[in-house]
Amino acid sequence: MEDGYVNIGKRLPRVDGIIKATGEAKYAADLSMPGMLHGKILRSPYPHARIINIDADKAKRLPGVRAVVTGNDTIGFKAGGISARGDEPYLALEKVRFIGDGVAAVAAIDEETAEEALELIEVEYQELPAVVDPVAAMNEDSPLVHEHAPRNISYKTDLSYGDVDKAFKKCDYVREDHFETASIRHGFIEPHAALASWDLSGKLSFWGSKQSPYFTYRNMAKALGITLSRIRIVQPFIGGGFGGKNEMFDVDFSSALLSRKTGKPVRIVVSQEEVLFAYRQRHPTIIDIKTGLKKDGTIMAVDAHIIADGGAYLSIGAMSLYLMCSFLCLPYRLPNMRARGYRVYTNTQPSCAMRGHGVPQSRFAAEVQLDMAAGEMGLDPMEIRLKNALGPHETTPNGFVITSCGFEESIIEGKKVIEKWRKDRPKDGDPNIKRGIGVGCYGFVVGPRVAGHNTAGAVIKVHEDGGVSLMTGSTDSGQGSDTALSQIAAEVLGVRLEDVRYGMVDSDITPVDPGTYGSRVTFITGNAVRVAAEDVKNQLAEVAAKTLEANPRDIRFKDRRVYVAGSPERGISFPRLVKIAQYSGAGKTLLGRGYWAPEGLKVVNLETGRGNMSATYSFGTQVSEVEVNTETGRSKVIRMAMLHDCGTPINEMAMEGQLEGSAIGGIGHTLTEEIIRKDGRTMNPSFLEYRMPTALDACNVEILHTDTYDDVGPFGAKESGEGIQVSVVPSIVNAIYDAVGIPFKKIPITPLMVLDALKDKSGK
Amino acid sequence: MSLPKFEFVAPKTVAGAISLQKDNAKFIAGGTDLLVAMKRRISSPSVIIDLNKISNLKRIKWNKKDGLRIGPLITLTQLKENPLVGKHLPGLSQIVPLISAPQLQNMGTIGGNLCLDARCYYYNQPVFLKKKREPCLKAGGQVCHVVKSGNRCHAVYSGDMAAPLMALGTRVKITGYSKTKELALRKFFSGSGIKPNILKSDELLTDIIVPPQPESSGFSYRKLRLRDTLDFPLLGVAVFIDLDEKDGRCKDFCLILSAVGPSPVVVEAATKMMRGKRMTPKLMDRVAREAQKKAHPVDNAASSPGYRREMVRVLIKKAIREALIPFSKV
Ligand SMILES: Cc1cc2nc3c(=O)[nH]c(=O)nc-3n(C[C@H](O)[C@H](O)[C@H](O)COP(=O)(O)OP(=O)(O)OC[C@H]3O[C@@H](n4cnc5c(N)ncnc54)[C@H](O)[C@@H]3O)c2cc1C
């Protein structure tokens, strides 16, 4: 590790900060083109129905309408996280499977006309019995959402390591509990939006709100039946994704199809209401979990049975289910584990990845159960965690290899926070307010390596005044990666952050990239950027060596200067060097190229769950303090501490933003957020009734990172902000347990649940 | 989401506004309720009559006899910041932060708040999600999706200002085509979820008159919600107490419940029970129980009816305790 960085580890404002804060940044819905048409999507009003006929004649005749497309205008491509099992057409083919399923799309001269046209499309449906409850869906006689999936099981896993049954027999303490989590929304503020322009040469240009634009690049080609070289995907600024903007959707596809049909650019902007009732959600789950421990608190075995409500389509659900199950092996040592998981189709919105991807649900169950066990065994929740904490160089039974690991340190720091908080707690005023402190821990992936394409690439161009242009295939969906990646490039090249211009994804120009998921961008793309910067730096070092009459290996780049190691006075400015390199002799075209992917990992087999997901893992401990009002039943989180091992932070300010977002999101998940449905119909499709916490509901968050350096990560960095989401929920639930002595096994914990539980407890 | 098509007029006088009324026209003040309803296609007026150009409706005045005279176009933020309100009725300005969020307080008016339409889970859904359901009573249909057997609309009046203003004895002035009338705010509400107030389509709320409060009085408004911002009340409780400072007996008492039915509920029995009595925990409890009988929340809001009913008692006690704070100092 080299000291005295100019960019890395500094609290630098984000490169996109000013234009986002001032509202200048352009998002997909802000874009327009001459002659552009406006699109709208007709959605299914039924949870389950067969499409008998679609008659769009009246709609087509409405003045101002330019085209109507339906499933019949498509080649019938079906998307899915496992391509061979794709089950989701972008416009419904024979059936609709949830209220909101896209059926047809209209392009018109303005939004109003398009909206009016939707009313004129006559769809004849044959209503089918629907199933909206995942447990009922698994009955033999339940209606089938997809004919190919008996008992509506869209994916199942059975992971088993060690000998669970034998282990339980040897345990001193065993408990079984039943947990449930509700369906919640990603909660991004920018709705889905797409602008597509098909030109006469048969080339498609597309701008969309996609956190992983290359998902759309591939699926667009497949769904339209054209080659990738005819597709150009451009990424504007993205207003949040959290896993809900990875996949390509009906809005993306329809804009392209309508543009092809009309020969005009077509833009479709989905309303926030549509986002809330017709797009993705986090898997709601029903989890039965059994844990066995030794008297001294050593965890011996876990056996879990998980039902995940997948909604109408497969989406990325196989991965979600695998993650839910396999993360029972992290962050504690666990010699024996079994997890059976069922992802079930229902006639509701499809479930997909969401911040923490499946892991928050099962870890909520495991972490709350651990506190219950500790409580009954008379053990301290922190000690039990410390005792079982995985450390560096350990391997989990399913094959996760731990390398750098500050987990133990995070628990020890967490203990200190708890001691401090217990001391500085105000003398209780209102006897109806009960305070409690709870903890949760996590381990998380840092850029998983999965089947398929994993590599990130970066290209760097150096300008003659010393400025640098950086291009990667990665998308900043709001997490700040444009800034982190720019800092990495700046540090390697010895310039400053403000010298770097970050170019957003344009598939014609930027390297192909998997996307923004699994906390991979800073870690994987960061390494690609480092390699690209080193590449161009080496080219420059050769020129510098000639100019300064030194060995290229002795050339140093720092803070816009280039000099000979050991004698800083023997140097020139960085811009000067670039000019010399470009102008003298044949001149150089200064382009750096880098690509990187985690190598040497045993890629996970989804069937057995065996393999190593990630080149390294992040860890941490979350402490929350709550006040429970025993009169109103309302719980309020009053402060939090997040102690995490993110490796060495690239930018602490950006990292804090990530953590705070995770913390407050977790408050919503635990206490207020839930999609309420009646007969498959969403009752609260707005941010007024779907209660995400706002800035005014936030609390103070203390942040501390452990002193960890990851050898593989760029400048020692790992991941930040996603993993910790896993531990926020259980820390709050455990804090409520501490406050009123009741462990809640279902989230969100509503005031009524609290009051009822208090009544039960007092034996009324 | 776009607005449906409409014609827009902005008269400068009350008479002008009234004369422009024709069927299916709507007055607009801050628009924070109406525009949302229009975007969801719950309301589609053909004409929008903007009241913001009528300077008469934007004043706050004080005189000793009548008290505060508040124009309906005063925004919630203005109400909060107005020095006359701060001086004579500080309790009123303190309610504003409990309503919606700062941006909405800047736009929303006190008049619009009193004239707020009643709300219901089913009725307020976007039109698309209502498609395959029969229209409800409020939407001109024959059924109620909440209380299926009933033939009454249970949409909830959810404004935060009405209950406290009623507790303070507020009167309102209504101006119509040919005549004006002044009445107690408690008479302003109709008891029907379909149309929660008695205004005819060509009548305007033109004045809100809050009488001067006795020196010896206390006041409180408590609101139940699940988030500390944005949320409409799941229950509102307003309490006014006038105490005889010599013997500590109640000279007057007023208790209003809000957001548990189509209109704010005046708990008359509570006034009778309290008058002439000293406040004791036992009496407080009796009053709270009595009030609970008057609350009939149904399953049409974010929280269960049982919970909201249960909270009636809890919030009443909190409100009474808060209203008594000025007296505990003496
Ligand atoms: C997200 C959100 C949260 C909210 N939270 C709350 C809350 O917590 N508490 C709360 O009380 N309200 C809340 N509201 C509702 C609203 O913002 C306020 O009630 C506001 O005070 C309404 O005033 P306005 O001027 O905007 O009304 P407008 O929308 O302009 O008008 C509402 C109705 O009153 C009529 N009207 C207005 N002025 C007059 C008049 N002088 N004479 C006759 N009729 C008139 C209009 O025709 C219309 O039918 C919320 C709204 C939103 C969108």
PDB file of C-alpha atoms in Angstrom, chain A residues 405-407 409-410 413 619 643-649 704-708:
ATOM      1  CA  CYS A 405     -12.226 -10.012   6.928  1.00  0.00           C
ATOM      2  CA  GLY A 406     -12.804  -7.364   9.571  1.00  0.00           C
ATOM      3  CA  PHE A 407     -15.890  -9.060  10.948  1.00  0.00           C
ATOM      4  CA  GLU A 409     -13.374  -6.136  14.732  1.00  0.00           C
ATOM      5  CA  SER A 410     -16.815  -4.882  13.697  1.00  0.00           C
ATOM      6  CA  GLU A 413     -16.654  -2.055  17.932  1.00  0.00           C
ATOM      7  CA  PHE A 619     -18.779  -8.000   6.611  1.00  0.00           C
ATOM      8  CA  LEU A 643     -19.650  -0.801  11.697  1.00  0.00           C
ATOM      9  CA  HIS A 644     -18.540  -2.396   8.516  1.00  0.00           C
ATOM     10  CA  ASP A 645     -15.702  -3.939   6.653  1.00  0.00           C
ATOM     11  CA  CYS A 646     -15.823  -2.486   3.182  1.00  0.00           C
ATOM     12  CA  GLY A 647     -12.121  -2.965   2.702  1.00  0.00           C
ATOM     13  CA  THR A 648     -10.457   0.430   2.422  1.00  0.00           C
ATOM     14  CA  PRO A 649     -12.977   3.067   1.363  1.00  0.00           C
ATOM     15  CA  LEU A 704     -17.261   3.349  11.325  1.00  0.00           C
ATOM     16  CA  HIS A 705     -15.305   1.111   9.025  1.00  0.00           C
ATOM     17  CA  THR A 706     -12.851  -1.521  10.140  1.00  0.00           C
ATOM     18  CA  ASP A 707      -9.205  -1.278   9.268  1.00  0.00           C
ATOM     19  CA  THR A 708      -9.201  -3.794   6.441  1.00  0.00           C
TER      20      THR A 708
END
